[in-house]
Amino acid sequence: MTQTAKVTETDVLVIGGGTGGYSTALRAAALGLRVVLVERDKVGGTCLHRGCVPSKAMLHAAELVDGIAEARERWGVKATLESVDWPALVATRDDIVDRNHRGVTGHLAHAGVEVVRGSAELTSPRGARIAGYGEVTARRGIVLATGSRPRTLPGLVADGRRVVTSDDALFAAGLPESVLVLGGGAIGVEYASLHRSMGARVTLVEAADRLVPLEDADVSRHLTRGLKKRGIDVRTGARLLEAAVLDDGVRAAVRTPRGETRTVRAQRLLVAVGRVPVTDGLGLAAAGLGTDERGHVVPADWDRLETSVPGIHVVGDLLPPPSLGLAHASFAEGLLVAETLAGLRPAPVDYAAVPRVTYSAPQTASVGLSEAGARDAGHDVVVGTMPLTAVAKGMVHGQGGMVKVVAERNGRVLGVHLVGPHVSEMIAESQLIVGWDAEPSDVARHVHPHPTLSEAVGEAFLTLAGRGLHQRA
Ligand code: FAD
C-alpha cells in the first residue's frame, strides 16, 4: 500500500478492506466516485487471509488425501499415502492467498481507490481520524465494513497453541494428532473434516441437538452420518463444562445429553462457536451510532443498508441476520451500497436466495427455506427428495448424499438442500430457481446432462412435477 499525498476529503470513505469493504470501494470507484479505503491489516480481510481461501485450499488437499484411500479401497488402484509434506502444502496455500491478495491490491489501484493503511475512528457522522494519517471527511457517505473475529467462551483463553480459533488453527507448524472441535456450524464442521482427512482423531461437540442447526434437519442428518462414517466422533446436544490446558494438550469435561460427564483428551481444542462483530475503537458513539446486544450495527433501512445516521452504511459481518456472515453476501452488500451512494436505485439484497455451503466431506449446500422453516412461515409444503446414489454418477462417487426440494403445493420452489460430493458447485442452478420464483414444472422442462450428479437435482424436480423417471412420485 503506497501512501502518496494525503486526501482530506473524498466522496466515499470505506472503513475495513475485507470482502465487504473492498467490493464497495471497487464498485463506487467504477461509478466515478472518489474513494478512500482504510485497512489496518491487509486488504482481503478475513476471507482471503484467515477464512474462505486458505481453508478451502487446505480442504482441497484433504480431498486429495481422501482420494488415495478411495483409489485403493474401491478402485483397485494400488496407491498408498507416503506422507503429507506440510511445508509444501502450506507453500501452495500461501501462494494462492498471495496471488489473490496481489490481485485485489491491483484492482483497487487500477480503479483509483486510495488505500490507506491504518486504524480509522469515526469523529462525526461525516468523518473519521485515521491513525498515522489524519482526518478524512466524506461528502457522500461512510461505509462501515470492519467485519468480525472469532468468539470464544467465558474462561476459555485461546493461546494459539493448545486452545486455538480459526485464526490460528491452520497456521501452526502442522496439524495435531487429535483435536476436540467445539462448535458444529460450518467452520467447526469444515475444520473437523480437514483434520480427520489429515489423519487426526477428531471429536466434534455441538450444543444444539444437531450439526449445522440452521440448515434443514435432513441436511444435518446426512452430514452427521457422513462424518461419523469417516470416523469423526460427533457429539450433539453436548456442552463443554470445562477445559484444562496441559503440557501435551487439553483435557475437557463434556456434558452429554443424558446428563453424564465425559472426559475428552486431545492435543488441541479448536473453538468454533461463532463470530462477533469488530467495532472496538471505531468511534460509533461519535457518529451517533450504537450496536445491538450482539454487537452488530443494525441498518435502519435494509433496502439501502443505511444506518439511522443518514450517509453511514454498513456491509458484511457487522450486519445482523438476515445477512449471513458470508463473503458472497458481503460482495452483494458492497455493490448495493456503492450503487446507492452513486445515486442509483439498486434492488435490495435477496437474502433468501443467497446460497450457504459447508465445504466438508461430505459437503452441504442449500438455498432458501428448510422444510420446517417453510412450514413455520405458513406455507402448504410439498417435498421431493432424491438420493445421489440413485443416479449413475452418484454411484461412481459412492459417497451417499441427497437432494431435497421444498416447494409450495402447486406453487414455487421455496428451498433446495444438497448433501454429498461437489454439491458446492451444484447449488448455483438452485439459487436461480429459488431467486426467480420458479415452480417445479418450470425446472422439470430443462434437461440435465447424463451422467452427472446434477441429474439428481433434475430428477427431484421431475418427481415433484409428477414426471419422475427413475423414481416414482
Ligand atoms: P472482514 O473480512 O473481517 O474484513 C474487515 C476488515 O476490516 C479487516 O481486514 C480488518 O483488519 C479491518 N478493520 C477492522 N476495524 C478497522 C478499523 N477501525 N480501521 C481500519 N480497518 C479495520 N464465507 C464464505 O462466503 N465462504 C466461505 O467458505 C467462508 N469460509 C470461512 C472460513 C473461516 C475459517 C472464516 C473465519 C470465515 C469464513 N467465511 C466464509 C466468512 C467470511 O470470511 C466473512 O463473511 C467475510 O470475510 C466478511 O467480510 P467483511 O468485509 O465483513 O469483514
Coordinates of C-alpha atoms and ligand atoms in Angstrom, one line a residue:
M1 CA 0.0 0.0 0.0
T2 CA 1.6 3.2 -1.1
Q3 CA 0.8 6.4 0.7
T4 CA 1.1 9.5 -1.6
A5 CA -0.4 13.0 -1.0
K6 CA -2.9 12.9 1.8
V7 CA -6.6 13.0 1.0
T8 CA -8.6 15.0 3.5
E9 CA -11.9 14.9 1.6
T10 CA -13.5 12.2 -0.5
D11 CA -16.8 11.1 -1.8
V12 CA -16.9 7.7 -0.1
L13 CA -14.9 6.6 3.0
V14 CA -14.8 2.9 3.4
I15 CA -13.6 1.5 6.8
G16 CA -12.3 -2.0 6.5
G17 CA -10.8 -3.7 3.4
G18 CA -12.3 -7.2 3.6
T19 CA -14.7 -8.5 1.0
G20 CA -17.5 -6.2 2.1
G21 CA -15.3 -3.1 2.1
Y22 CA -13.2 -3.7 -1.0
S23 CA -16.3 -4.6 -3.1
T24 CA -17.9 -1.4 -2.0
A25 CA -14.8 0.6 -2.9
L26 CA -14.3 -1.1 -6.3
R27 CA -17.9 -0.5 -7.4
A28 CA -18.0 3.0 -6.1
A29 CA -14.8 3.9 -8.0
A30 CA -16.2 2.2 -11.1
L31 CA -19.2 4.5 -10.9
G32 CA -16.9 7.6 -10.8
L33 CA -16.8 8.3 -7.1
R34 CA -13.7 9.2 -5.3
V35 CA -13.0 6.5 -2.7
V36 CA -10.7 6.2 0.3
L37 CA -10.5 2.7 1.7
V38 CA -8.9 2.3 5.2
E39 CA -7.5 -1.0 6.2
R40 CA -5.4 -1.6 9.3
D41 CA -4.1 -5.0 8.3
K42 CA -4.3 -6.4 4.7
V43 CA -7.0 -5.8 2.0
G44 CA -8.9 -9.0 1.5
G45 CA -9.7 -9.3 5.2
T46 CA -10.8 -12.5 7.0
C47 CA -12.0 -14.3 3.9
L48 CA -8.7 -14.0 2.0
H49 CA -6.2 -14.3 4.8
R50 CA -7.8 -16.4 7.6
G51 CA -11.1 -17.8 6.2
C52 CA -12.6 -18.9 2.9
V53 CA -9.5 -19.0 0.8
P54 CA -6.8 -20.7 2.9
S55 CA -9.3 -23.1 4.5
K56 CA -10.7 -24.2 1.1
A57 CA -7.2 -24.6 -0.3
M58 CA -6.4 -27.0 2.5
L59 CA -9.7 -28.8 2.2
H60 CA -8.8 -29.4 -1.4
A61 CA -5.5 -31.0 -0.3
A62 CA -7.6 -33.0 2.2
E63 CA -9.8 -34.3 -0.6
L64 CA -6.7 -35.5 -2.4
V65 CA -5.6 -37.4 0.7
D66 CA -9.1 -39.0 0.9
G67 CA -8.9 -39.8 -2.7
I68 CA -5.8 -42.0 -2.2
A69 CA -7.8 -44.2 0.3
E70 CA -10.7 -44.4 -2.1
A71 CA -8.5 -45.3 -5.0
R72 CA -7.0 -48.2 -3.1
E73 CA -10.2 -49.4 -1.4
R74 CA -12.8 -49.0 -4.1
W75 CA -10.9 -48.9 -7.4
G76 CA -8.0 -51.3 -7.0
V77 CA -5.5 -48.5 -7.6
K78 CA -2.5 -49.7 -5.6
A79 CA -1.7 -46.3 -4.0
T80 CA -0.6 -45.6 -0.5
L81 CA -0.1 -42.3 1.2
E82 CA 3.6 -41.8 2.0
S83 CA 3.3 -38.6 3.9
V84 CA 2.0 -35.1 3.7
D85 CA 4.8 -32.6 3.2
W86 CA 3.4 -29.9 5.4
P87 CA 5.7 -27.0 4.3
A88 CA 4.9 -27.8 0.6
L89 CA 1.2 -27.8 1.3
V90 CA 1.4 -24.6 3.2
A91 CA 3.5 -23.0 0.4
T92 CA 0.8 -23.8 -2.2
R93 CA -1.9 -22.4 0.1
D94 CA 0.1 -19.3 0.8
D95 CA 0.8 -18.8 -2.9
I96 CA -2.9 -18.9 -3.7
V97 CA -3.6 -16.4 -0.9
D98 CA -0.7 -14.1 -2.1
R99 CA -1.8 -14.2 -5.7
N100 CA -5.4 -13.3 -4.7
H101 CA -4.0 -10.5 -2.4
R102 CA -1.9 -9.1 -5.2
G103 CA -5.0 -9.3 -7.5
V104 CA -7.2 -7.4 -5.1
T105 CA -4.5 -4.8 -4.4
G106 CA -4.0 -4.4 -8.1
H107 CA -7.7 -4.0 -8.8
L108 CA -8.0 -1.3 -6.2
A109 CA -5.0 0.6 -7.5
H110 CA -6.3 0.3 -11.1
A111 CA -9.7 1.6 -10.1
G112 CA -8.1 4.6 -8.5
V113 CA -9.1 3.8 -4.9
E114 CA -6.9 5.5 -2.3
V115 CA -6.0 2.7 0.1
V116 CA -4.8 4.0 3.4
R117 CA -3.1 1.7 5.9
G118 CA -4.2 2.5 9.4
S119 CA -7.0 2.2 12.0
A120 CA -10.0 4.5 11.5
E121 CA -12.1 6.0 14.2
L122 CA -15.3 8.0 13.5
T123 CA -15.2 11.5 14.8
S124 CA -18.5 12.7 13.4
P125 CA -21.3 11.4 11.1
R126 CA -19.2 12.7 8.2
G127 CA -15.6 11.9 9.1
A128 CA -13.0 9.7 10.7
R129 CA -9.5 10.0 12.0
I130 CA -7.0 7.6 10.6
A131 CA -4.1 6.8 12.9
G132 CA -0.8 8.0 11.4
Y133 CA -2.6 9.7 8.5
G134 CA -5.2 12.3 9.7
E135 CA -8.8 13.3 9.3
V136 CA -10.8 12.4 6.2
T137 CA -14.4 13.6 5.6
A138 CA -16.8 12.0 3.2
R139 CA -19.2 14.1 1.0
R140 CA -21.5 11.2 0.0
G141 CA -21.1 8.7 2.8
I142 CA -19.1 6.4 5.1
V143 CA -19.3 2.6 4.8
L144 CA -18.6 0.5 7.9
A145 CA -17.0 -2.8 6.9
T146 CA -14.9 -3.8 9.9
G147 CA -16.0 -7.4 9.9
S148 CA -15.8 -9.9 12.7
R149 CA -13.5 -12.0 14.8
P150 CA -13.8 -15.5 16.4
R151 CA -15.9 -15.7 19.6
T152 CA -14.6 -17.7 22.5
L153 CA -16.3 -18.9 25.6
P154 CA -16.0 -17.4 29.1
G155 CA -13.0 -18.8 30.8
L156 CA -11.5 -20.2 27.6
V157 CA -8.4 -18.3 26.5
A158 CA -7.2 -19.0 23.0
D159 CA -3.4 -19.3 23.4
G160 CA -2.8 -20.2 19.7
R161 CA -1.2 -23.5 20.8
R162 CA -3.4 -25.7 22.8
V163 CA -6.6 -23.7 22.5
V164 CA -7.0 -22.2 19.1
T165 CA -9.6 -20.5 16.9
S166 CA -9.9 -20.5 13.2
D167 CA -7.5 -17.5 13.1
D168 CA -4.6 -19.8 14.1
A169 CA -5.7 -23.4 13.6
L170 CA -4.3 -23.7 10.2
F171 CA -1.3 -21.6 10.6
A172 CA 0.7 -23.7 13.1
A173 CA 3.7 -25.8 12.1
G174 CA 1.4 -28.8 11.4
L175 CA -1.9 -30.4 12.4
P176 CA -2.3 -32.2 15.7
E177 CA -2.8 -35.9 16.1
S178 CA -6.0 -35.3 17.9
V179 CA -8.4 -32.4 18.2
L180 CA -11.6 -31.5 20.0
V181 CA -13.6 -29.2 17.8
L182 CA -16.1 -27.1 19.7
G183 CA -19.0 -25.9 17.5
G184 CA -20.8 -27.8 14.8
G185 CA -21.5 -24.8 12.5
A186 CA -19.9 -24.5 9.0
I187 CA -16.4 -23.6 10.3
G188 CA -16.3 -26.3 13.0
V189 CA -17.5 -29.0 10.6
E190 CA -15.0 -27.9 7.9
Y191 CA -12.1 -28.0 10.3
A192 CA -13.2 -31.3 11.8
S193 CA -13.4 -32.8 8.3
L194 CA -10.0 -31.4 7.4
H195 CA -8.2 -32.7 10.5
R196 CA -9.8 -36.1 10.0
S197 CA -8.6 -36.3 6.4
M198 CA -5.1 -35.5 7.6
G199 CA -5.2 -38.4 10.0
A200 CA -6.2 -36.7 13.3
R201 CA -8.5 -38.3 15.8
V202 CA -11.4 -35.8 15.9
T203 CA -14.2 -35.2 18.4
L204 CA -16.8 -32.7 17.3
V205 CA -19.0 -31.3 20.1
E206 CA -22.1 -29.2 19.3
A207 CA -24.5 -27.8 22.0
A208 CA -27.6 -27.9 19.7
D209 CA -29.2 -31.2 19.0
R210 CA -27.8 -31.4 15.5
L211 CA -24.9 -30.2 13.4
V212 CA -25.4 -27.1 11.2
P213 CA -28.5 -26.4 13.2
L214 CA -29.6 -23.5 10.9
E215 CA -29.9 -25.9 7.9
D216 CA -32.7 -28.4 7.0
A217 CA -32.9 -31.3 9.5
D218 CA -32.2 -33.8 6.7
V219 CA -29.0 -31.9 5.8
S220 CA -27.8 -32.3 9.4
R221 CA -28.8 -36.0 9.4
H222 CA -26.9 -36.8 6.2
L223 CA -23.9 -34.7 7.1
T224 CA -23.7 -36.3 10.6
R225 CA -23.9 -39.8 9.1
G226 CA -21.2 -39.0 6.5
L227 CA -18.8 -37.5 9.2
K228 CA -19.4 -40.5 11.5
K229 CA -18.7 -42.9 8.7
R230 CA -15.3 -41.2 8.3
G231 CA -14.5 -41.9 11.9
I232 CA -15.4 -38.5 13.4
D233 CA -16.8 -38.7 16.9
V234 CA -19.8 -36.4 16.6
R235 CA -21.5 -35.4 19.9
T236 CA -24.6 -33.2 19.6
G237 CA -26.6 -31.9 22.4
A238 CA -23.3 -31.8 24.4
R239 CA -21.8 -29.0 26.3
L240 CA -18.3 -28.2 27.3
L241 CA -18.2 -27.8 31.1
E242 CA -14.5 -27.0 31.5
A243 CA -11.2 -27.4 29.8
A244 CA -7.8 -27.8 31.4
V245 CA -4.7 -26.9 29.4
L246 CA -1.9 -29.5 30.0
D247 CA 1.6 -29.6 28.7
D248 CA 0.7 -32.1 26.0
G249 CA -2.8 -30.9 25.2
V250 CA -6.2 -30.3 26.7
R251 CA -8.5 -32.3 29.0
A252 CA -12.1 -31.3 28.6
A253 CA -15.2 -32.2 30.5
V254 CA -18.2 -32.6 28.3
R255 CA -21.8 -33.0 29.5
T256 CA -23.7 -35.4 27.3
P257 CA -27.5 -35.1 26.5
R258 CA -28.1 -37.8 29.1
G259 CA -26.5 -35.6 31.8
E260 CA -23.4 -37.7 32.1
T261 CA -20.0 -36.1 32.2
R262 CA -17.4 -37.4 29.7
T263 CA -13.7 -36.6 29.6
V264 CA -12.2 -35.9 26.2
R265 CA -8.4 -35.6 25.8
A266 CA -6.9 -34.0 22.7
Q267 CA -3.7 -32.3 21.6
R268 CA -5.7 -29.3 20.7
L269 CA -9.0 -27.6 21.4
L270 CA -10.4 -25.7 18.4
V271 CA -13.0 -23.2 19.4
A272 CA -15.5 -22.5 16.6
V273 CA -18.5 -21.2 18.4
G274 CA -19.3 -18.3 16.2
R275 CA -18.0 -14.8 15.5
V276 CA -18.5 -11.4 17.0
P277 CA -18.6 -8.1 15.1
V278 CA -15.5 -5.8 15.4
T279 CA -16.4 -2.3 16.5
D280 CA -13.9 -1.5 19.2
G281 CA -12.1 1.7 18.6
L282 CA -14.4 2.5 15.7
G283 CA -15.9 5.5 17.5
L284 CA -19.5 4.6 16.7
A285 CA -20.8 6.9 19.5
A286 CA -19.1 10.0 18.0
A287 CA -21.2 9.4 14.9
G288 CA -24.4 8.9 16.9
L289 CA -24.5 5.1 16.4
G290 CA -24.5 2.0 18.7
T291 CA -24.8 -1.7 18.3
D292 CA -27.4 -4.3 19.2
E293 CA -26.9 -6.7 22.1
R294 CA -24.7 -9.0 20.0
G295 CA -22.5 -6.2 18.7
H296 CA -24.0 -5.8 15.3
V297 CA -24.6 -2.4 13.6
V298 CA -28.2 -2.5 12.6
P299 CA -29.4 -0.7 9.4
A300 CA -32.5 1.5 9.8
D301 CA -33.1 0.9 6.1
W302 CA -32.3 -2.7 4.9
D303 CA -33.0 -1.8 1.3
R304 CA -30.1 0.7 1.3
L305 CA -28.1 -0.8 4.2
E306 CA -28.1 2.6 5.7
T307 CA -28.0 3.2 9.5
S308 CA -30.1 5.6 11.5
V309 CA -27.5 8.2 10.7
P310 CA -28.0 9.3 7.1
G311 CA -25.0 8.7 4.9
I312 CA -23.5 5.9 7.1
H313 CA -23.9 2.5 5.6
V314 CA -22.9 -0.9 6.8
V315 CA -21.9 -4.1 5.0
G316 CA -20.6 -7.6 5.8
D317 CA -20.1 -9.4 9.1
L318 CA -21.0 -6.2 11.0
L319 CA -24.7 -6.8 9.9
P320 CA -27.1 -8.9 12.0
P321 CA -29.3 -11.6 10.3
P322 CA -30.8 -11.8 7.7
S323 CA -27.4 -11.1 6.5
L324 CA -25.4 -14.3 6.6
G325 CA -21.8 -13.7 7.7
L326 CA -20.7 -14.9 4.3
A327 CA -18.2 -13.4 1.9
H328 CA -20.5 -13.6 -1.1
A329 CA -23.3 -11.9 0.8
S330 CA -20.9 -9.1 1.6
F331 CA -20.0 -8.7 -2.1
A332 CA -23.7 -8.2 -2.9
E333 CA -24.0 -5.7 0.0
G334 CA -20.9 -3.8 -1.2
L335 CA -22.3 -3.5 -4.7
L336 CA -25.7 -2.3 -3.3
V337 CA -24.2 0.3 -1.0
A338 CA -21.8 1.6 -3.7
E339 CA -24.6 2.0 -6.2
T340 CA -26.8 3.6 -3.6
L341 CA -24.1 6.2 -2.9
A342 CA -23.7 6.8 -6.6
G343 CA -27.4 7.8 -6.8
L344 CA -28.6 4.6 -8.4
R345 CA -31.6 2.6 -7.1
P346 CA -30.3 -1.0 -6.9
A347 CA -32.6 -3.9 -5.9
P348 CA -32.2 -4.9 -2.2
V349 CA -30.1 -8.0 -1.4
D350 CA -32.4 -11.0 -1.6
Y351 CA -31.0 -12.8 1.4
A352 CA -33.5 -15.7 1.0
A353 CA -31.7 -16.6 -2.3
V354 CA -28.1 -16.5 -1.0
P355 CA -26.6 -20.0 -1.0
R356 CA -25.0 -21.5 2.1
V357 CA -22.2 -24.0 1.8
T358 CA -20.2 -26.3 4.1
Y359 CA -17.0 -27.5 2.4
S360 CA -16.6 -30.6 4.4
A361 CA -16.6 -34.2 3.2
P362 CA -19.5 -34.7 2.6
Q363 CA -20.3 -31.1 1.6
T364 CA -23.6 -29.4 2.2
A365 CA -25.1 -26.6 0.0
S366 CA -28.5 -25.0 0.4
V367 CA -30.6 -22.1 -0.7
G368 CA -34.0 -20.8 0.6
L369 CA -36.2 -22.2 3.3
S370 CA -35.8 -25.5 5.1
E371 CA -38.9 -27.8 5.3
A372 CA -39.5 -26.8 9.0
G373 CA -38.8 -23.1 8.1
A374 CA -41.3 -23.2 5.3
R375 CA -44.0 -24.8 7.5
D376 CA -43.3 -22.3 10.2
A377 CA -43.7 -19.5 7.7
G378 CA -47.2 -20.8 7.0
H379 CA -46.6 -22.5 3.6
D380 CA -48.5 -25.6 2.5
V381 CA -45.4 -27.6 1.7
V382 CA -44.6 -30.4 -0.6
V383 CA -41.2 -32.1 -0.5
G384 CA -39.2 -34.0 -3.2
T385 CA -36.1 -36.0 -2.3
M386 CA -33.6 -37.9 -4.4
P387 CA -30.6 -39.9 -3.1
L388 CA -27.4 -39.1 -5.0
T389 CA -26.7 -42.8 -5.3
A390 CA -29.9 -43.2 -7.3
V391 CA -28.1 -41.7 -10.3
A392 CA -25.2 -43.3 -12.0
K393 CA -22.6 -40.6 -11.2
G394 CA -23.7 -40.7 -7.5
M395 CA -22.8 -44.4 -7.6
V396 CA -19.5 -43.6 -9.2
H397 CA -18.7 -41.3 -6.3
G398 CA -20.1 -43.8 -3.8
Q399 CA -20.3 -41.2 -1.0
G400 CA -24.1 -41.1 -0.4
G401 CA -25.8 -37.8 -0.3
M402 CA -29.1 -36.4 -1.3
V403 CA -31.2 -33.7 -2.9
K404 CA -34.2 -32.3 -1.1
V405 CA -36.6 -29.8 -2.7
V406 CA -39.1 -27.8 -0.6
A407 CA -41.9 -26.2 -2.6
E408 CA -45.4 -24.7 -2.1
R409 CA -48.1 -27.1 -3.1
N410 CA -49.0 -26.1 -6.7
G411 CA -46.6 -23.2 -6.3
R412 CA -43.0 -22.0 -6.3
V413 CA -39.8 -23.6 -5.0
L414 CA -39.0 -22.4 -1.5
G415 CA -35.7 -24.2 -0.8
V416 CA -33.2 -26.7 -2.2
H417 CA -30.9 -28.7 0.1
L418 CA -28.0 -30.8 -1.1
V419 CA -25.5 -33.1 0.7
G420 CA -22.7 -35.0 -1.0
P421 CA -19.6 -34.6 -3.1
H422 CA -19.2 -31.4 -5.1
V423 CA -22.6 -30.0 -4.1
S424 CA -20.9 -26.6 -3.5
E425 CA -20.6 -26.5 -7.3
M426 CA -24.1 -27.8 -7.9
I427 CA -26.1 -25.2 -5.9
A428 CA -25.8 -22.4 -8.4
E429 CA -28.8 -23.6 -10.5
S430 CA -30.9 -23.9 -7.4
Q431 CA -30.2 -20.3 -6.4
L432 CA -31.6 -19.2 -9.7
I433 CA -34.6 -21.5 -9.2
V434 CA -35.3 -20.0 -5.8
G435 CA -34.4 -16.4 -6.7
W436 CA -36.5 -16.5 -9.8
D437 CA -39.6 -18.0 -8.0
A438 CA -39.6 -20.9 -10.4
E439 CA -42.1 -23.8 -10.0
P440 CA -41.0 -27.5 -10.1
S441 CA -42.6 -27.8 -13.6
D442 CA -40.5 -24.9 -14.9
V443 CA -37.4 -26.7 -13.8
A444 CA -38.6 -30.1 -14.9
R445 CA -38.7 -28.9 -18.5
H446 CA -34.9 -28.4 -18.5
V447 CA -32.8 -31.4 -19.3
H448 CA -29.8 -32.1 -17.1
P449 CA -26.6 -33.8 -18.5
H450 CA -26.2 -37.5 -18.1
P451 CA -24.3 -38.9 -16.2
T452 CA -23.7 -36.1 -13.7
L453 CA -24.5 -35.5 -10.0
S454 CA -26.7 -32.6 -11.1
E455 CA -29.0 -35.1 -12.7
A456 CA -30.3 -35.9 -9.2
V457 CA -31.4 -32.3 -8.9
G458 CA -33.2 -32.6 -12.2
E459 CA -34.8 -35.9 -11.1
A460 CA -36.0 -34.4 -7.8
F461 CA -37.9 -31.7 -9.8
L462 CA -39.2 -34.2 -12.3
T463 CA -40.7 -36.2 -9.5
L464 CA -42.2 -33.1 -7.8
A465 CA -43.7 -32.2 -11.2
G466 CA -45.3 -35.7 -11.4
R467 CA -42.9 -36.8 -14.2
G468 CA -40.4 -38.9 -12.2
L469 CA -38.2 -41.1 -14.4
H470 CA -36.1 -43.1 -12.1
Q471 CA -38.2 -42.8 -9.0
R472 CA -42.0 -42.9 -8.5
A473 CA -43.9 -39.7 -7.5
Ligands
FAD1 P1 -13.6 -8.9 7.2 O1 -13.2 -9.8 6.1 O2 -13.4 -9.4 8.6 O3 -12.8 -7.5 7.0 C1 -12.8 -6.5 7.9 C2 -11.5 -5.7 7.8 O4 -11.6 -4.5 8.5 C3 -10.3 -6.4 8.3 O5 -9.4 -6.6 7.3 C4 -9.8 -5.6 9.5 O6 -8.4 -5.5 9.6 C5 -10.4 -4.2 9.1 N1 -10.7 -3.3 10.2 C6 -11.4 -3.6 11.3 N2 -11.5 -2.5 12.1 C7 -10.9 -1.5 11.4 C8 -10.7 -0.1 11.7 N3 -11.2 0.5 12.8 N4 -9.9 0.6 10.8 C9 -9.4 0.0 9.7 N5 -9.6 -1.3 9.4 C10 -10.3 -2.0 10.2 N6 -17.6 -17.0 3.8 C11 -18.0 -17.5 2.6 O7 -18.8 -16.9 1.9 N7 -17.4 -18.7 2.2 C12 -16.6 -19.4 2.9 O8 -16.1 -20.5 2.5 C13 -16.2 -18.9 4.2 N8 -15.3 -19.6 4.9 C14 -14.9 -19.1 6.1 C15 -13.9 -19.8 6.9 C16 -13.5 -19.3 8.1 C17 -12.5 -20.0 8.9 C18 -13.9 -18.0 8.5 C19 -13.4 -17.4 9.8 C20 -14.9 -17.3 7.8 C21 -15.3 -17.8 6.6 N9 -16.3 -17.2 5.8 C22 -16.7 -17.7 4.6 C23 -16.9 -15.9 6.2 C24 -16.2 -14.7 5.5 O9 -14.8 -14.8 5.8 C25 -16.8 -13.4 6.1 O10 -18.1 -13.4 5.9 C26 -16.2 -12.2 5.4 O11 -14.8 -12.2 5.5 C27 -16.7 -10.9 6.0 O12 -16.2 -9.8 5.3 P2 -16.2 -8.4 5.9 O13 -15.7 -7.5 4.9 O14 -17.4 -8.1 6.6 O15 -15.1 -8.4 7.1

